[in-house]
Amino acid sequence: MTSFPNPTSLEESRQNALGSGASRTSSQVGKLYADLFSKPLPADLLGEAAGKPDSPKPVAAVTAPRSPTTLAECGLQLGQIADLVLKQLYLHGTLLGGDIARATRLPFSIVDEALRALRDQKCIEVASGDLVGRVSYRFALTELGRARARESFEHCRYVGPAPVPIEQYIEQCKLQHVTGAACTMQMLLSTFQDSVVRPQLLDELGPAVCSGTSIFIHGPSGNGKTLVAKGLGRFLNQQGGESYVPYAIQAESSIITVFDPGIHHTTDDVGSGPRTSATADSPSYVVPDGYFDVRWRRIRRPVVITGGELTLEMLELQYNAGGNFYTAPMHIKSNGGVFLIDDFGRQLVRPKDLLNRWIVPLEERVDYLTLSTGRKFMLPFEQLIIFSTNLDPRELVDDAFLRRIRHKVKIESPDRAMITEIFRLVCEQKQLEFNPAMVEILFSKY
């Protein structure tokens, strides 16, 4: 009968394995980085001080979008802002000037231009006010204003924060791409501390994460591919810094909603720091020059996971026929983060059709989407995309597609020693006593 090490020696083996992975950083991982970028990796990125473990490199903060100070900087037409104001007043009856600015997420100085224009057109009137200024005036619709508000609803039922011009969205995506994200062996080990992963695998994943392009993870079923893929997503979400996503963008003359509370975990809520100079209860809403544009939300890098339910329609704009506006597809919502396609090859759509859909985005880092009018426009495709499958890659993809995926990582099935260590770790997590005899029974029976 095969003998197994006692618990103490197994724990020592585990620590030695982790230690050996860290000590190889300067030689093996450094070589991988050099091959990837054609230049040596800076020592401070890997924390290669003699005798010291890897030290995480501080993540450079992404530049926040600045609040517009003029209508031109806002990027919208006066009529577009006026329509948003009319719809807000139609829904709420009367609103303070500051409340309208809060609803549209624009400085009052810009909203006031729309209010003055609407008053000159006899669409709104001042219901009440005080000496504080127009920001404290209470505005209401006239009969003409109500008629025009109904026309605005027929054209588009979107009511919410003012959209961001597509040009500003593209520029911000360029600032917060995932390429070159700080990644060290120690950072990866901390991410996978609740899992058993071979250090050699982390040697492959590190350069793949830093490349910020695409990763193809394959191997037999049940060997931890999904666990590794989700771990990479968790790594960028927790240690990749923050990014910014707009509530909505304006493309051509259409509005596309982007911010999704189910995907985007915000870090600018109350208690995490001021977003503007005014408090939430303040009647004044003046955003000083240089402040953060509150049409955007500050978030952790998003992670979007899809599996067998993925269809080609889910990768296109979702048109709301009743509201006459669009919702961005899931891969656009993952810009600046991770898009994981799990169980690749088992989708409802044929793998060949799905692969053809990804060729241009993988090659050009952009995607072309189509409005209901037939007009096409370009949006950035800036995320780490991960394909995970237990099928033979040669049966799924051709050479042309594989050339566009920079990193192919094969995950082998765990050996006997690794399964033993997994058994120990699960017992540890469940607060159960580890007994090597139970592992022997497992191997003998199954």
Coordinates of C-alpha atoms in Angstrom, one line a residue:
M1 CA 0.0 0.0 0.0
T2 CA 1.3 3.5 -0.9
S3 CA 2.3 5.5 2.2
F4 CA 1.4 9.2 2.5
P5 CA 3.3 11.9 4.3
N6 CA 2.1 13.0 7.7
P7 CA 0.2 16.3 8.0
T8 CA 3.3 18.2 9.1
S9 CA 5.4 17.1 6.1
L10 CA 2.5 17.9 3.7
E11 CA 2.3 21.4 5.1
E12 CA 6.0 21.9 4.8
S13 CA 5.9 20.7 1.2
R14 CA 3.2 23.2 0.5
Q15 CA 5.1 26.1 1.9
N16 CA 8.2 24.9 0.1
A17 CA 6.3 24.9 -3.2
L18 CA 5.0 28.4 -2.6
G19 CA 8.5 29.5 -1.6
S20 CA 10.1 28.0 -4.7
G21 CA 7.6 29.8 -6.9
A22 CA 8.5 33.1 -5.4
S23 CA 12.3 32.4 -5.6
R24 CA 11.9 31.6 -9.3
T25 CA 10.5 35.0 -10.0
S26 CA 13.8 36.6 -10.8
S27 CA 14.9 33.9 -13.2
Q28 CA 11.9 32.1 -14.9
V29 CA 9.3 34.8 -14.7
G30 CA 11.8 37.5 -15.5
K31 CA 12.7 35.6 -18.7
L32 CA 9.0 35.2 -19.6
Y33 CA 8.5 39.0 -19.3
A34 CA 11.6 39.6 -21.3
D35 CA 10.3 37.4 -24.1
L36 CA 7.0 39.0 -24.0
F37 CA 8.0 42.7 -24.0
S38 CA 11.5 42.3 -25.6
K39 CA 13.1 44.1 -22.7
P40 CA 14.1 43.2 -19.1
L41 CA 11.4 43.5 -16.4
P42 CA 12.1 46.3 -13.9
A43 CA 13.2 44.9 -10.6
D44 CA 10.7 47.0 -8.6
L45 CA 7.8 45.3 -10.5
L46 CA 8.7 41.9 -9.1
G47 CA 10.1 43.0 -5.9
E48 CA 13.5 41.3 -6.4
A49 CA 15.3 42.8 -3.5
A50 CA 17.8 40.2 -2.2
G51 CA 16.3 37.9 0.4
K52 CA 12.9 39.7 0.3
P53 CA 9.6 38.4 -1.0
D54 CA 7.8 40.0 -3.8
S55 CA 6.3 43.4 -2.9
P56 CA 3.3 44.6 -4.8
K57 CA 3.8 47.6 -7.0
P58 CA 1.4 50.5 -6.3
V59 CA -1.3 50.7 -8.9
A60 CA -1.2 54.0 -10.8
A61 CA -4.6 55.8 -10.4
V62 CA -6.6 56.3 -13.6
T63 CA -7.2 59.9 -14.4
A64 CA -10.8 60.8 -13.5
P65 CA -13.0 62.6 -16.1
R66 CA -13.2 66.3 -15.2
S67 CA -16.4 68.0 -14.7
P68 CA -17.4 70.2 -17.7
T69 CA -17.5 73.9 -17.1
T70 CA -19.2 75.0 -20.3
L71 CA -21.8 73.6 -22.7
A72 CA -19.1 72.8 -25.2
E73 CA -17.1 70.8 -22.7
C74 CA -20.2 68.9 -21.8
G75 CA -20.3 67.6 -25.4
L76 CA -24.1 67.8 -25.7
Q77 CA -26.4 70.1 -27.6
L78 CA -28.5 72.6 -25.7
G79 CA -31.7 71.0 -27.0
Q80 CA -30.6 67.6 -25.7
I81 CA -30.2 69.0 -22.1
A82 CA -33.5 70.8 -22.5
D83 CA -35.3 67.6 -23.3
L84 CA -33.9 65.9 -20.2
V85 CA -35.0 68.9 -18.1
L86 CA -38.5 68.7 -19.6
K87 CA -38.9 65.0 -18.9
Q88 CA -37.7 65.4 -15.3
L89 CA -40.2 68.2 -14.7
Y90 CA -43.0 66.2 -16.4
L91 CA -42.4 63.2 -14.0
H92 CA -41.9 65.2 -10.8
G93 CA -44.2 68.2 -11.3
T94 CA -42.0 70.9 -9.9
L95 CA -38.3 70.8 -9.0
L96 CA -35.7 73.1 -7.6
G97 CA -32.9 74.2 -10.0
G98 CA -30.4 72.3 -7.8
D99 CA -32.6 69.1 -8.0
I100 CA -32.6 69.3 -11.8
A101 CA -28.8 69.6 -11.8
R102 CA -28.5 66.6 -9.5
A103 CA -30.9 64.5 -11.7
T104 CA -28.9 65.3 -14.9
R105 CA -25.5 65.1 -13.1
L106 CA -24.4 68.4 -14.7
P107 CA -23.2 71.6 -13.0
F108 CA -26.0 74.1 -12.5
S109 CA -24.3 76.7 -14.7
I110 CA -24.8 74.4 -17.7
V111 CA -28.4 73.3 -16.7
D112 CA -29.2 77.0 -16.2
E113 CA -28.6 77.7 -19.9
A114 CA -31.3 75.1 -20.7
L115 CA -33.6 76.6 -18.1
R116 CA -33.3 80.1 -19.5
A117 CA -33.9 78.8 -23.0
L118 CA -37.0 76.9 -22.0
R119 CA -38.3 79.9 -20.1
D120 CA -37.8 82.2 -23.1
Q121 CA -39.7 79.6 -25.2
K122 CA -42.6 79.7 -22.6
C123 CA -42.1 76.0 -21.7
I124 CA -41.4 76.5 -18.0
E125 CA -42.2 79.0 -15.3
V126 CA -40.8 79.9 -11.9
A127 CA -43.3 78.6 -9.3
S128 CA -41.4 80.1 -6.4
G129 CA -38.0 81.2 -5.4
D130 CA -35.9 83.0 -2.8
L131 CA -32.9 85.4 -2.7
V132 CA -30.3 82.6 -2.9
G133 CA -30.4 82.6 -6.6
R134 CA -31.8 80.6 -9.6
V135 CA -30.4 77.4 -8.2
S136 CA -33.1 77.6 -5.5
Y137 CA -35.9 78.6 -7.8
R138 CA -38.7 76.1 -8.1
F139 CA -39.6 75.4 -11.8
A140 CA -42.8 74.0 -13.3
L141 CA -44.0 73.2 -16.8
T142 CA -46.5 75.3 -18.7
E143 CA -49.1 73.8 -21.0
L144 CA -46.7 74.3 -23.9
G145 CA -44.0 72.7 -21.9
R146 CA -46.1 69.7 -21.1
A147 CA -46.9 69.2 -24.8
R148 CA -43.2 69.4 -25.7
A149 CA -42.3 67.0 -22.9
R150 CA -44.7 64.4 -24.3
E151 CA -43.0 64.9 -27.7
S152 CA -39.6 64.3 -26.0
F153 CA -40.9 61.1 -24.4
E154 CA -42.2 59.8 -27.8
H155 CA -38.7 60.4 -29.3
C156 CA -36.8 58.8 -26.4
R157 CA -38.0 57.7 -22.9
Y158 CA -34.6 57.7 -21.3
V159 CA -34.7 59.8 -18.1
G160 CA -31.6 60.0 -16.0
P161 CA -28.0 61.4 -15.9
A162 CA -27.0 63.2 -19.0
P163 CA -25.1 60.9 -21.5
V164 CA -21.4 61.3 -22.2
P165 CA -20.4 61.9 -25.8
I166 CA -18.9 58.8 -27.4
E167 CA -15.6 60.6 -28.1
Q168 CA -15.1 61.2 -24.4
Y169 CA -15.9 57.6 -23.6
I170 CA -13.4 56.3 -26.1
E171 CA -10.7 58.6 -24.7
Q172 CA -11.4 57.4 -21.1
C173 CA -11.2 53.8 -22.2
K174 CA -7.7 54.4 -23.6
L175 CA -6.6 55.7 -20.2
Q176 CA -7.9 52.6 -18.2
H177 CA -6.9 49.6 -20.4
V178 CA -5.7 46.5 -18.6
T179 CA -2.4 46.2 -20.5
G180 CA 0.6 46.5 -18.2
A181 CA -1.3 45.9 -14.9
A182 CA 1.0 45.5 -12.0
C183 CA 1.4 41.8 -11.3
T184 CA 3.8 39.9 -9.1
M185 CA 4.1 36.4 -7.9
Q186 CA 3.2 37.4 -4.4
M187 CA 0.1 39.2 -5.6
L188 CA -1.0 36.2 -7.6
L189 CA -0.3 33.9 -4.6
S190 CA -2.5 36.1 -2.4
T191 CA -5.3 35.9 -4.9
F192 CA -5.2 32.1 -5.1
Q193 CA -4.4 31.6 -1.3
D194 CA -7.7 29.7 -0.9
S195 CA -6.9 27.3 -3.7
V196 CA -4.2 24.9 -4.6
V197 CA -2.4 26.0 -7.7
R198 CA 0.9 24.9 -9.1
P199 CA 3.5 27.7 -8.9
Q200 CA 4.5 26.8 -12.5
L201 CA 1.0 27.8 -13.6
L202 CA 1.3 31.2 -12.0
D203 CA 4.6 31.7 -13.9
E204 CA 2.5 31.4 -17.1
L205 CA -0.5 33.5 -15.9
G206 CA 1.6 36.5 -14.7
P207 CA 2.8 37.6 -18.2
A208 CA -0.7 36.8 -19.6
V209 CA -2.3 39.1 -17.2
C210 CA 0.2 41.9 -17.9
S211 CA -0.3 41.6 -21.6
G212 CA -4.0 42.5 -21.2
T213 CA -4.9 40.9 -24.4
S214 CA -6.5 37.4 -24.5
I215 CA -6.0 34.0 -22.8
F216 CA -7.1 30.6 -24.0
I217 CA -7.4 28.2 -21.0
H218 CA -7.9 24.5 -21.9
G219 CA -7.5 21.1 -20.4
P220 CA -9.5 18.1 -19.2
S221 CA -12.8 18.5 -17.4
G222 CA -12.9 19.1 -13.7
N223 CA -9.2 20.3 -13.4
G224 CA -9.9 23.8 -12.2
K225 CA -10.0 25.9 -15.4
T226 CA -13.0 27.9 -14.3
L227 CA -11.4 28.4 -10.8
V228 CA -8.3 29.8 -12.4
A229 CA -10.2 32.0 -14.9
K230 CA -12.4 33.4 -12.1
G231 CA -9.3 33.9 -10.0
L232 CA -7.8 36.1 -12.7
G233 CA -11.0 38.1 -12.7
R234 CA -10.8 38.4 -9.0
F235 CA -7.2 39.5 -9.2
L236 CA -7.9 42.5 -11.5
N237 CA -11.1 43.3 -9.6
Q238 CA -9.4 43.5 -6.2
Q239 CA -5.8 44.5 -7.1
G240 CA -6.1 46.1 -10.6
G241 CA -7.1 49.6 -9.3
E242 CA -10.2 51.5 -10.2
S243 CA -11.8 52.7 -13.5
Y244 CA -14.7 54.9 -14.5
V245 CA -17.9 54.0 -16.4
P246 CA -20.6 56.4 -17.6
Y247 CA -24.3 56.0 -16.9
A248 CA -24.9 56.4 -20.6
I249 CA -23.2 57.5 -23.8
Q250 CA -24.5 59.4 -26.8
A251 CA -23.7 57.7 -30.2
E252 CA -25.0 59.5 -33.3
S253 CA -28.4 60.7 -31.9
S254 CA -29.0 57.6 -29.8
I255 CA -28.5 57.0 -26.1
I256 CA -26.9 53.8 -24.9
T257 CA -26.9 52.9 -21.2
V258 CA -23.6 51.4 -19.9
F259 CA -23.6 51.5 -16.1
D260 CA -25.0 48.2 -14.7
P261 CA -25.2 47.9 -10.9
G262 CA -25.1 44.1 -11.2
I263 CA -21.7 44.3 -12.9
H264 CA -20.1 47.5 -11.8
H265 CA -19.2 47.7 -8.1
T266 CA -18.9 51.4 -7.2
T267 CA -16.3 52.9 -5.0
D268 CA -17.6 56.5 -4.9
D269 CA -20.6 56.0 -2.7
V270 CA -21.3 58.0 0.4
G271 CA -18.5 57.4 2.9
S272 CA -15.9 56.6 0.3
G273 CA -15.0 60.3 -0.3
P274 CA -16.7 63.3 -1.7
R275 CA -17.9 63.3 -5.3
T276 CA -18.7 67.0 -5.5
S277 CA -18.4 70.1 -3.3
A278 CA -22.1 69.9 -2.3
T279 CA -23.6 67.4 0.1
A280 CA -26.4 65.1 -0.9
D281 CA -28.9 67.2 1.1
S282 CA -27.6 70.6 0.0
P283 CA -30.0 72.7 -2.2
S284 CA -26.9 74.0 -4.1
Y285 CA -25.3 71.9 -6.7
V286 CA -22.3 73.7 -8.0
V287 CA -19.4 71.6 -9.3
P288 CA -16.2 73.6 -9.1
D289 CA -13.7 73.5 -12.0
G290 CA -11.5 70.4 -11.9
Y291 CA -13.9 68.2 -10.0
F292 CA -14.9 64.7 -11.0
D293 CA -17.6 64.5 -13.7
V294 CA -20.5 62.9 -11.9
R295 CA -22.0 61.5 -15.1
W296 CA -19.4 58.8 -14.5
R297 CA -19.1 56.3 -11.6
R298 CA -15.9 55.2 -10.1
I299 CA -15.8 51.4 -10.0
R300 CA -13.6 48.3 -9.4
R301 CA -12.5 46.8 -12.6
P302 CA -15.5 44.8 -13.8
V303 CA -15.7 41.0 -14.3
V304 CA -18.3 39.6 -16.7
I305 CA -18.8 35.9 -16.9
T306 CA -20.9 34.1 -19.5
G307 CA -21.2 30.4 -20.4
G308 CA -23.4 28.1 -22.5
E309 CA -26.2 30.7 -22.6
L310 CA -24.1 33.1 -24.8
T311 CA -25.6 33.9 -28.2
L312 CA -24.6 36.2 -31.0
E313 CA -27.5 38.5 -30.1
M314 CA -26.1 39.1 -26.6
L315 CA -23.0 40.6 -28.2
E316 CA -25.0 43.3 -30.0
L317 CA -26.8 46.5 -28.8
Q318 CA -30.0 45.6 -26.9
Y319 CA -32.7 47.9 -28.3
N320 CA -35.5 49.0 -26.0
A321 CA -38.3 49.5 -28.6
G322 CA -40.7 51.0 -26.1
G323 CA -38.1 53.5 -24.8
N324 CA -36.2 54.0 -28.0
F325 CA -32.8 53.7 -26.4
Y326 CA -30.2 51.0 -26.1
T327 CA -28.3 49.0 -23.5
A328 CA -24.7 48.2 -24.1
P329 CA -23.8 44.5 -24.7
M330 CA -21.9 42.6 -21.9
H331 CA -18.5 42.8 -23.5
I332 CA -18.7 46.6 -23.7
K333 CA -19.7 46.7 -20.0
S334 CA -16.6 44.7 -19.2
N335 CA -14.2 47.4 -20.8
G336 CA -11.3 48.0 -18.4
G337 CA -11.8 44.6 -16.8
V338 CA -12.3 40.9 -17.6
F339 CA -14.7 39.1 -20.0
L340 CA -14.7 35.4 -19.3
I341 CA -16.4 33.0 -21.8
D342 CA -16.7 29.7 -19.8
D343 CA -17.4 26.3 -21.4
F344 CA -16.4 27.7 -24.7
G345 CA -17.6 25.5 -27.6
R346 CA -20.8 24.5 -25.7
Q347 CA -22.8 27.7 -26.5
L348 CA -26.1 27.6 -28.4
V349 CA -24.4 29.2 -31.3
R350 CA -21.9 27.3 -33.5
P351 CA -18.3 27.8 -32.3
K352 CA -17.3 28.9 -35.8
D353 CA -19.9 31.7 -35.9
L354 CA -18.8 32.8 -32.4
L355 CA -15.2 32.9 -33.4
N356 CA -15.9 34.9 -36.5
R357 CA -17.6 37.5 -34.3
W358 CA -14.4 37.9 -32.2
I359 CA -11.8 38.1 -35.0
V360 CA -12.0 41.9 -35.5
P361 CA -12.2 42.8 -31.8
L362 CA -9.2 40.6 -31.0
E363 CA -7.2 42.0 -33.9
E364 CA -8.1 45.7 -33.8
R365 CA -9.1 46.1 -30.1
V366 CA -12.3 47.8 -31.3
D367 CA -15.8 46.5 -32.0
Y368 CA -18.4 47.8 -34.5
L369 CA -22.0 47.9 -33.3
T370 CA -25.1 48.7 -35.3
L371 CA -28.0 50.9 -34.5
S372 CA -31.6 50.1 -35.5
T373 CA -31.2 52.6 -38.3
G374 CA -28.5 50.5 -39.8
R375 CA -25.7 53.0 -39.0
K376 CA -22.5 51.5 -37.5
F377 CA -20.1 53.0 -35.0
M378 CA -17.0 52.0 -33.2
L379 CA -16.5 51.3 -29.5
P380 CA -13.3 50.3 -27.7
F381 CA -12.7 46.6 -26.9
E382 CA -10.3 47.1 -24.0
Q383 CA -10.5 44.1 -21.6
L384 CA -8.7 40.9 -20.7
I385 CA -10.8 38.3 -22.5
I386 CA -10.5 34.7 -21.3
F387 CA -11.7 31.6 -23.2
S388 CA -12.1 28.5 -21.1
T389 CA -12.9 25.1 -22.5
N390 CA -12.5 21.4 -21.8
L391 CA -12.8 20.5 -25.5
D392 CA -9.8 19.9 -27.8
P393 CA -8.8 23.4 -29.2
R394 CA -8.0 21.9 -32.5
E395 CA -11.6 20.8 -32.9
L396 CA -12.9 24.3 -32.0
V397 CA -10.6 26.9 -33.6
D398 CA -8.4 27.2 -36.6
D399 CA -4.9 28.6 -36.8
A400 CA -6.1 32.0 -37.9
F401 CA -8.0 32.4 -34.6
L402 CA -5.3 30.9 -32.4
R403 CA -2.8 33.5 -33.8
R404 CA -5.0 36.2 -32.4
I405 CA -4.9 34.7 -29.0
R406 CA -1.5 35.5 -27.5
H407 CA -1.5 33.2 -24.5
K408 CA -2.6 29.5 -24.5
V409 CA -2.5 27.9 -21.1
K410 CA -3.1 24.2 -20.7
I411 CA -4.1 23.1 -17.2
E412 CA -3.3 19.4 -16.5
S413 CA -5.3 17.2 -14.2
P414 CA -4.1 17.3 -10.6
D415 CA -1.8 14.5 -9.6
R416 CA -2.1 12.4 -6.4
A417 CA 0.0 14.8 -4.2
M418 CA -2.0 17.8 -5.4
I419 CA -5.4 16.1 -4.7
T420 CA -4.1 15.2 -1.3
E421 CA -3.3 18.9 -0.7
I422 CA -6.7 20.0 -2.0
F423 CA -8.3 17.5 0.4
R424 CA -6.3 19.0 3.3
L425 CA -7.2 22.6 2.3
V426 CA -10.9 21.9 2.1
C427 CA -10.8 20.2 5.6
E428 CA -9.0 23.3 6.8
Q429 CA -11.7 25.6 5.3
K430 CA -14.5 23.5 6.7
Q431 CA -12.8 23.3 10.1
L432 CA -12.5 19.5 9.9
E433 CA -9.7 17.3 11.1
F434 CA -7.5 16.1 8.2
N435 CA -7.0 12.3 8.2
P436 CA -4.6 10.9 5.5
A437 CA -6.5 7.6 5.7
M438 CA -9.6 9.2 4.2
V439 CA -7.6 10.2 1.2
E440 CA -6.3 6.6 0.8
I441 CA -10.0 5.4 0.9
L442 CA -10.8 8.0 -1.8
F443 CA -8.1 6.8 -4.1
S444 CA -8.8 3.1 -3.5
K445 CA -12.5 3.5 -4.2
Y446 CA -12.5 6.0 -7.0

